[in-house]
Short mmCIF file of C-alpha atoms and ligand atoms in Angstrom, two decimals:
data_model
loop_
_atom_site.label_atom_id
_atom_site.label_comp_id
_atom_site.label_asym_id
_atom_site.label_seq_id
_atom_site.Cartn_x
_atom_site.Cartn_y
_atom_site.Cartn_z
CA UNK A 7 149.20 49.72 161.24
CA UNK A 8 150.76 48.70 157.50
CA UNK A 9 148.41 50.10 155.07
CA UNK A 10 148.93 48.35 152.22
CA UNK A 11 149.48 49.98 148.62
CA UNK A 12 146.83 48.72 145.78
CA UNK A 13 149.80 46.67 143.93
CA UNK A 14 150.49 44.81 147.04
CA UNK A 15 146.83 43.41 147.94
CA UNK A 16 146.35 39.70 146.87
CA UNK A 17 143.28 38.80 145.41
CA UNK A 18 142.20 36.35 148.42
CA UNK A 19 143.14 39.47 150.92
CA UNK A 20 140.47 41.26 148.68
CA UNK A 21 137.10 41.15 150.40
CA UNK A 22 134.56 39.68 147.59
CA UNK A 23 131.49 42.21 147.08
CA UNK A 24 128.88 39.45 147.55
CA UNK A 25 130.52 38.89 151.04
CA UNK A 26 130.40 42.69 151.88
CA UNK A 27 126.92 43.37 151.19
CA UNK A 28 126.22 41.16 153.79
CA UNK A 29 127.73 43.00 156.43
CA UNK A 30 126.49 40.23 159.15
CA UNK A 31 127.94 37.46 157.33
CA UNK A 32 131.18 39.38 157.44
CA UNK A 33 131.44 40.19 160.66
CA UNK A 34 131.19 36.57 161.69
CA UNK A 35 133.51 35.36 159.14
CA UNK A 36 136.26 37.95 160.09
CA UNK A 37 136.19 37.34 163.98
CA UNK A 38 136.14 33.47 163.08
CA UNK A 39 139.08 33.65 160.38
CA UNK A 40 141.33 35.95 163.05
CA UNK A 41 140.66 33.69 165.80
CA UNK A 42 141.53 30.49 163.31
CA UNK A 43 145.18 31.70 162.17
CA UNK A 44 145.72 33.69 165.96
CA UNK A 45 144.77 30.06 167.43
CA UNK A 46 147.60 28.49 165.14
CA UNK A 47 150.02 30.63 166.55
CA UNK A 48 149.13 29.74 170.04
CA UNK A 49 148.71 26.22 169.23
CA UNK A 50 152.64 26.17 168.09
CA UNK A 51 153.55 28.29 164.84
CA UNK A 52 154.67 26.12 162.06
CA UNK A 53 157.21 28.84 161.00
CA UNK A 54 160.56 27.01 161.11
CA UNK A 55 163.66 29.36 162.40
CA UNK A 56 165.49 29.31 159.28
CA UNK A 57 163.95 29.05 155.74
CA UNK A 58 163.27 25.24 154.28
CA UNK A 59 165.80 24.00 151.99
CA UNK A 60 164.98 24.81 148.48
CA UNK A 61 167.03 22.71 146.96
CA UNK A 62 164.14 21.37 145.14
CA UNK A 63 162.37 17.75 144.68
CA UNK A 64 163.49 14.89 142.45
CA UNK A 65 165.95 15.69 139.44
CA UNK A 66 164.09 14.67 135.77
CA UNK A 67 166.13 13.06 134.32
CA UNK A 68 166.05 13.59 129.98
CA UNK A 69 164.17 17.00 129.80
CA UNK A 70 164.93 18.45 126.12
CA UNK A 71 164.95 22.16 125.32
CA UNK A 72 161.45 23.06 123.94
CA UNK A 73 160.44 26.50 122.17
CA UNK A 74 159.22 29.30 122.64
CA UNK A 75 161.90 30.43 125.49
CA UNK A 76 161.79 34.49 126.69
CA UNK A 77 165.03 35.91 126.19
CA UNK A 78 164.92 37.68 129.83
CA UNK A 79 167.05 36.94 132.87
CA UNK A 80 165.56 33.87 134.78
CA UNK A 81 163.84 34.81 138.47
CA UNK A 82 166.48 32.89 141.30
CA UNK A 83 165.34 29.98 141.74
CA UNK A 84 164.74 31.19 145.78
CA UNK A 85 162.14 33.21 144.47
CA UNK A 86 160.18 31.52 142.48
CA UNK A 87 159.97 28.69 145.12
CA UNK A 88 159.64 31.02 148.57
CA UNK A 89 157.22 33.90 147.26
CA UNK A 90 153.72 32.17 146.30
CA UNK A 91 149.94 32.40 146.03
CA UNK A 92 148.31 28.95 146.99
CA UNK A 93 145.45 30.03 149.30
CA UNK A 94 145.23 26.63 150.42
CA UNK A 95 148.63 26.57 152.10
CA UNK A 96 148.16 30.36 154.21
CA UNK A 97 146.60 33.63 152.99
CA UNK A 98 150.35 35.46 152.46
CA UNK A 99 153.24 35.16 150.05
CA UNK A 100 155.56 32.41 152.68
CA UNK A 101 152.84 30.83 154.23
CA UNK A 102 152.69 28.09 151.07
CA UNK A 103 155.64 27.48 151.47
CA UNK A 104 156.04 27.18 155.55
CA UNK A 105 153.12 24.63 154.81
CA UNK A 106 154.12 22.94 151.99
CA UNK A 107 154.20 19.50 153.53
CA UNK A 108 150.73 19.28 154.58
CA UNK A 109 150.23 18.45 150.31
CA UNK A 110 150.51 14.23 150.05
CA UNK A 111 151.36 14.15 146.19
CA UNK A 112 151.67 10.88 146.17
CA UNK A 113 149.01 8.88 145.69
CA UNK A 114 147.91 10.77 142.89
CA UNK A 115 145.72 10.44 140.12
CA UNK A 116 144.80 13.09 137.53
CA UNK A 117 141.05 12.45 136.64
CA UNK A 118 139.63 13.22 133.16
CA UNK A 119 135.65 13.03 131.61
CA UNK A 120 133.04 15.50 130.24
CA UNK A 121 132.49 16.26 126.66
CA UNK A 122 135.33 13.23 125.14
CA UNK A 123 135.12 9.97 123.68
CA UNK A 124 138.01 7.91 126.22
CA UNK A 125 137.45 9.52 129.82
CA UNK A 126 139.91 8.06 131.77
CA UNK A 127 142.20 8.56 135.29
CA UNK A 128 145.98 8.31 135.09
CA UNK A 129 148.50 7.93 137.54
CA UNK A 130 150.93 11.25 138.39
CA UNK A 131 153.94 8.48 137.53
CA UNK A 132 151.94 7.58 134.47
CA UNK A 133 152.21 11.23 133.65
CA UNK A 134 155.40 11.73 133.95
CA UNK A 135 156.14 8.98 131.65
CA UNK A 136 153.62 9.32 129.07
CA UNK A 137 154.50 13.01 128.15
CA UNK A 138 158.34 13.65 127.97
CA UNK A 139 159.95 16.74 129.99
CA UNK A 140 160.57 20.08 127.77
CA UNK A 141 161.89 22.88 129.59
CA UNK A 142 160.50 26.30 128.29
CA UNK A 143 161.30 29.47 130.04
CA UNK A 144 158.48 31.61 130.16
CA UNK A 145 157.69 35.15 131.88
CA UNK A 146 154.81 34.62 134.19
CA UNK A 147 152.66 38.04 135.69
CA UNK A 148 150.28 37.73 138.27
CA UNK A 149 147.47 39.71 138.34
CA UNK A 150 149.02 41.81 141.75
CA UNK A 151 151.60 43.79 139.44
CA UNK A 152 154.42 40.71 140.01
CA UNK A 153 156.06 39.43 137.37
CA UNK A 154 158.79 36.39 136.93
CA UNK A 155 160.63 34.57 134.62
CA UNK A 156 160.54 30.82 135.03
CA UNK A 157 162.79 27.73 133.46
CA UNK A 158 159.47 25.37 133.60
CA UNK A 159 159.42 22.05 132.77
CA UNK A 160 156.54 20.47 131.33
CA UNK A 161 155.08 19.43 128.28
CA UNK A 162 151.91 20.66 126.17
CA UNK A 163 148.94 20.62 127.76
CA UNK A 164 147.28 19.56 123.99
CA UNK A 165 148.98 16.58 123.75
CA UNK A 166 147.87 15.49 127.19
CA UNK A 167 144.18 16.41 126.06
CA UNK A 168 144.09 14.69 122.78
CA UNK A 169 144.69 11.61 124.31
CA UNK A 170 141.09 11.59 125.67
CA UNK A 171 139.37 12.02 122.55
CA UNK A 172 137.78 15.24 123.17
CA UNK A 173 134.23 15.65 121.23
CA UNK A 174 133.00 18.46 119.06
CA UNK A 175 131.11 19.57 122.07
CA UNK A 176 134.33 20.08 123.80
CA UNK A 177 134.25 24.11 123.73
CA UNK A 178 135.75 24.58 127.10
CA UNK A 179 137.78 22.84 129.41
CA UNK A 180 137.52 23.05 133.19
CA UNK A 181 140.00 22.12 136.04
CA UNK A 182 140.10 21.28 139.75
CA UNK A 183 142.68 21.43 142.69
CA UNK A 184 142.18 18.75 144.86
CA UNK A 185 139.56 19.40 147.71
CA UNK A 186 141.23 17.66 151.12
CA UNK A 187 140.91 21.00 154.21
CA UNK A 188 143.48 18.30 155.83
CA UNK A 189 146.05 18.58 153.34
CA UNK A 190 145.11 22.26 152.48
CA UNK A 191 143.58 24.43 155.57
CA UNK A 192 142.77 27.18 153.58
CA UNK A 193 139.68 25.45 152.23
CA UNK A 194 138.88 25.62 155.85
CA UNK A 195 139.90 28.79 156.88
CA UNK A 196 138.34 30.68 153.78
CA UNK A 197 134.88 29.37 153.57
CA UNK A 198 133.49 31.98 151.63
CA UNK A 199 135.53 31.03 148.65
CA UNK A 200 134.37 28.79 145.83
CA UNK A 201 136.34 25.44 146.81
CA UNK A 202 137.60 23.56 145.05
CA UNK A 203 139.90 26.43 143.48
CA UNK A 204 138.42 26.28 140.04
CA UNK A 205 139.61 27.62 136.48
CA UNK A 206 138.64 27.36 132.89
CA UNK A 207 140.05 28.18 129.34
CA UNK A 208 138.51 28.38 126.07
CA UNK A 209 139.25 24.47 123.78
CA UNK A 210 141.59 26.69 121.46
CA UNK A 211 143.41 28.02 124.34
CA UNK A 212 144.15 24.80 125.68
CA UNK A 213 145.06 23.23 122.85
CA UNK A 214 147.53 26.46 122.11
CA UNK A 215 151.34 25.21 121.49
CA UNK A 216 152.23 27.83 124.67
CA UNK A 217 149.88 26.13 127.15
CA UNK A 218 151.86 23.79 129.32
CA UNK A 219 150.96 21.34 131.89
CA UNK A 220 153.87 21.74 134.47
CA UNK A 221 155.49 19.35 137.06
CA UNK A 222 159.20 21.16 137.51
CA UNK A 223 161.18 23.95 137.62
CA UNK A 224 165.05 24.33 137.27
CA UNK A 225 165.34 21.09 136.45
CA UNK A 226 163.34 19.74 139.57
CA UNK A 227 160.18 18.60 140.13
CA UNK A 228 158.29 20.95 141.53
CA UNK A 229 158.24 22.11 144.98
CA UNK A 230 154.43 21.90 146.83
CA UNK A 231 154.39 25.70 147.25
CA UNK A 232 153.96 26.10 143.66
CA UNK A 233 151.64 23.74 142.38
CA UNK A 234 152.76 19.90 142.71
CA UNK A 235 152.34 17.23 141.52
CA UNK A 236 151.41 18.64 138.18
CA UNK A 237 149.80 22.62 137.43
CA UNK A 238 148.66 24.79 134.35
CA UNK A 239 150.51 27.58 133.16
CA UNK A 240 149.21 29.95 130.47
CA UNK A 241 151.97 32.56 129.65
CA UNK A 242 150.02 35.24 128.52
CA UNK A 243 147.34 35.15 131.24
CA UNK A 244 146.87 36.42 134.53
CA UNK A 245 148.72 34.12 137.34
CA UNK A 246 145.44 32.87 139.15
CA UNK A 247 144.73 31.12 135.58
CA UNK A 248 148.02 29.11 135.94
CA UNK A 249 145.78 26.75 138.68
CA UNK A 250 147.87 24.32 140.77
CA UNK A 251 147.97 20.56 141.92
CA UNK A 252 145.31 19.51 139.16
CA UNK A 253 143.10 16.28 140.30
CA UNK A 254 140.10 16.94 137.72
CA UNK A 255 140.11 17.92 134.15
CA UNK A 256 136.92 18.29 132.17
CA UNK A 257 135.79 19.26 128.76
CA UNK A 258 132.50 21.31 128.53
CA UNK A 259 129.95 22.31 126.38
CA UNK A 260 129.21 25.52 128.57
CA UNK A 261 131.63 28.25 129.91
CA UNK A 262 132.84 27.29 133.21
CA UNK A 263 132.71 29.32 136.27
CA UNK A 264 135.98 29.63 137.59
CA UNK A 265 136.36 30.08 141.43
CA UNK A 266 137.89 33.73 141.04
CA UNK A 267 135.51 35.16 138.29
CA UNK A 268 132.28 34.02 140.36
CA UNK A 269 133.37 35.46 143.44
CA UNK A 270 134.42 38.91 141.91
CA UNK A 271 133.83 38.94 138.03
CA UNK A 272 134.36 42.38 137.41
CA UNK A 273 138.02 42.29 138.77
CA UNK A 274 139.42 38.65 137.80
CA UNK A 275 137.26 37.85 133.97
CA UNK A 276 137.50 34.87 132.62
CA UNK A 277 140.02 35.80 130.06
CA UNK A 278 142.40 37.19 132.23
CA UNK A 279 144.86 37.86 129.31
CA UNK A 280 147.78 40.13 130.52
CA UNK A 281 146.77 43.60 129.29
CA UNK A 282 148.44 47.11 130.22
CA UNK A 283 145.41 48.86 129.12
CA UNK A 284 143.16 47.65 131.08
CA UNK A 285 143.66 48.55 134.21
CA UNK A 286 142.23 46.14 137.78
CA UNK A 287 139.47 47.89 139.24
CA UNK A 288 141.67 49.42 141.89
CA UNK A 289 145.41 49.63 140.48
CA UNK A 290 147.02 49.73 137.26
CA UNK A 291 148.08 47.04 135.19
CA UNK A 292 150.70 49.35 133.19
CA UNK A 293 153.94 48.13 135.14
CA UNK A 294 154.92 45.11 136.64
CA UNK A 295 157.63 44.44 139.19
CA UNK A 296 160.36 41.94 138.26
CA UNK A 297 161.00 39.41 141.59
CA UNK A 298 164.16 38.91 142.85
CA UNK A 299 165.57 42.00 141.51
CA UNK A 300 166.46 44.07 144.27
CA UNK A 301 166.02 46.30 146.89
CA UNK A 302 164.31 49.07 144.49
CA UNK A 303 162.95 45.99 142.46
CA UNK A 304 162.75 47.45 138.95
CA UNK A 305 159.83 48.17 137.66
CA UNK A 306 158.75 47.72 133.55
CA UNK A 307 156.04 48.49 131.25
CA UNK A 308 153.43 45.56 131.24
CA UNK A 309 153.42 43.60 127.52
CA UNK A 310 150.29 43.02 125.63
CA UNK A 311 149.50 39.45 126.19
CA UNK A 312 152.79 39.68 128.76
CA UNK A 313 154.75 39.66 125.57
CA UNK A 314 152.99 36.75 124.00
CA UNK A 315 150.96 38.62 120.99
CA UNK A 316 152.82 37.67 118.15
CA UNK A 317 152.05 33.68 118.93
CA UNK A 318 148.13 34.36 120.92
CA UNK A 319 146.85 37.81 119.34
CA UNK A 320 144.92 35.95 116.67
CA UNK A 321 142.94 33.74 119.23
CA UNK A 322 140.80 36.93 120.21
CA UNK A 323 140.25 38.51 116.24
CA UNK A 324 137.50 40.47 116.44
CA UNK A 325 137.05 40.41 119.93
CA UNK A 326 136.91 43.28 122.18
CA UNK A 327 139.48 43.02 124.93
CA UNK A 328 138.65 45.97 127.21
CA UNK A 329 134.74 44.05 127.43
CA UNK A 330 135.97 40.52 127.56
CA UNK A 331 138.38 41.09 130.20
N1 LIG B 409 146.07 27.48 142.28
C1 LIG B 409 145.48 27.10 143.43
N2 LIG B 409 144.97 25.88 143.54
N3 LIG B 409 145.40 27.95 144.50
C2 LIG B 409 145.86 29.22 144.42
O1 LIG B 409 145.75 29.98 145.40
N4 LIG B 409 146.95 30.94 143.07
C3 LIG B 409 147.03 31.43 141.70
C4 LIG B 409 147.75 30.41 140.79
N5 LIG B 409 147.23 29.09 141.01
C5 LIG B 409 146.47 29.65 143.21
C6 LIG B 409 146.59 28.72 142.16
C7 LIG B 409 147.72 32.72 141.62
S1 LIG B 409 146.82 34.07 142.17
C8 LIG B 409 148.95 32.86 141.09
S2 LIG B 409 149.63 34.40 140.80
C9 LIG B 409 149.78 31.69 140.76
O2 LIG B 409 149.13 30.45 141.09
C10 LIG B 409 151.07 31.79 141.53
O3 LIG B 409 151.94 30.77 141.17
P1 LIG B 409 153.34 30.67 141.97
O4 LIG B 409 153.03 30.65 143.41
O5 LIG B 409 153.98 29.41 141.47
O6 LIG B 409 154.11 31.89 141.59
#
């Protein structure tokens, strides 16, 4: 049997406590989820015999160089696009992308309302338009120890917000995957999550210069494995922050719940800001592993804010950071 090492345990392998303590509720769930992904083996495995092109999507076209770029080697592009956490698309690190084309991106509409004074819905082509392409490179560290370094392209996810008028009530602002178990089976096959897959940030934290709203990656639109047709990513935050393929944006008075901190608060907070001294309930957050870098991939010391202090450090004066995890 593989026994697993801490570092290497996904936080949707991770059995929630609320779901343990019910022991019965377990049981059921665990013979029903191995007979579920057993039965789609028998029924015809959709692993292909060689790996999917990764190529990429589209080329877009007239993306400028935008700031704040980490000086570190960029992550192959093969890894970025063939090791992935998208629960909806299969519960391990290929399965996203062996299911990838289940996700329709297109029709697509990204809707917007809550606490603003022009709620609105635009069209994923309106998007693109509206906001032009930067491409930043930023490191990126999931909360499982991995860490990469990724040529986005996007622009900021402020810009996209102000155009809705947000209100002084506006302290938070909450965002949605799409909900479709066609299109994504996981929100079948996991039904003790939280579904839709849910996140939150702070208004100041959204409307931070770093925060990006993302729809490629070298140069490409992005892949359905990692988050199409448009995704947040929040540099110096744990990875399960960074949600993907966005349908519903929402300002709030009140703190949301994301679908991670509800189900096990004490080991994915709200904050989620990358932080060596604080360690995950059950491994430590003082290295990360660099993908795509070998056989004995290299490990490194873990960055405060995962490197981002100097621009994000000020956004939590007076806070404390080992409580407000
Ligand atoms: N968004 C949705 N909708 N579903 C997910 O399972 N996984 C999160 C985040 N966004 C996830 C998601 C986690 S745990 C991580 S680490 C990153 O996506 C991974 O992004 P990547 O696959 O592009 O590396």
């Amino acid at each position: 049997m593989l026994i697993k090492k801490p570092a290497d345990i996904w936080p949707s392998e991770i059995t929630p406590q609320s779901v343990w303590e019910d022991r019965r509720r377990l049981l059921k769930m665990a013979t029903a989820a191995s007979l579920m992904w057993a039965g789609r083996g028998l029924a015809g495995s959709r692993v292909p015999e060689r790996l999917p092109e990764v190529e990429g999507g589209r080329k877009i076209e007239g993306v400028a160089p935008g700031p704040f770029n980490a000086k570190d080697p960029l992550t192959p592009y093969e890894n970025i696009v063939t090791y992935n956490n998208f629960i909806e698309l299969g519960p391990d690190k290929r399965a996203p992308m062996y299911n990838a084309d289940r996700l329709k991106t297109r029709p697509w509409s990204v809707k917007v309302d809550g606490e603003c004074e022009a709620p609105g819905s635009l069209d994923i082509e309106d998007v693109f338009k509206l906001f032009p392409p930067q491409e930043r490179i930023y490191r990126f560290r999931c909360v499982e120890t991995w860490a990469m370094v990724v040529p986005w392209v996007g622009f900021p996810l402020g810009d996209f917000l102000k155009r809705f008028k947000p209100t002084s009530k506006a302290k938070y602002v909450a965002f949605e995957t799409l909900y479709d178990p066609n299109m994504l089976p996981g929100q079948r096959k996991m039904p003790y999550f939280f579904w839709p897959y849910t996140e939150g940030l702070r208004i100041d934290e959204a409307m931070h210069p770093l925060t990006m709203l993302v729809y490629g990656v070298y140069g490409r639109e992005l892949p359905n494995q990692c988050g199409a047709p448009l995704r947040l990513v929040v540099p110096w935050k744990y990875g399960f922050k960074s949600i993907k393929s966005i349908v519903h944006i929402r300002f709030t008075e009140q703190r949301p719940k994301p679908s991670w901190n509800r189900l096990q608060p004490d080991e994915y907070g709200f904050y989620a800001n990358v932080n060596p001294e604080v360690d995950h309930p059950r491994w430590s957050q003082k290295y990360e592993r660099m993908l795509g870098s070998g056989l004995f991939t290299r490990k490194r010391p873990t960055r405060m804010f995962n490197g981002y202090e100097k621009q994000v450090a000020s956004l939590y004066k007076g806070m404390d950071l080992r409580k407000n995890y």
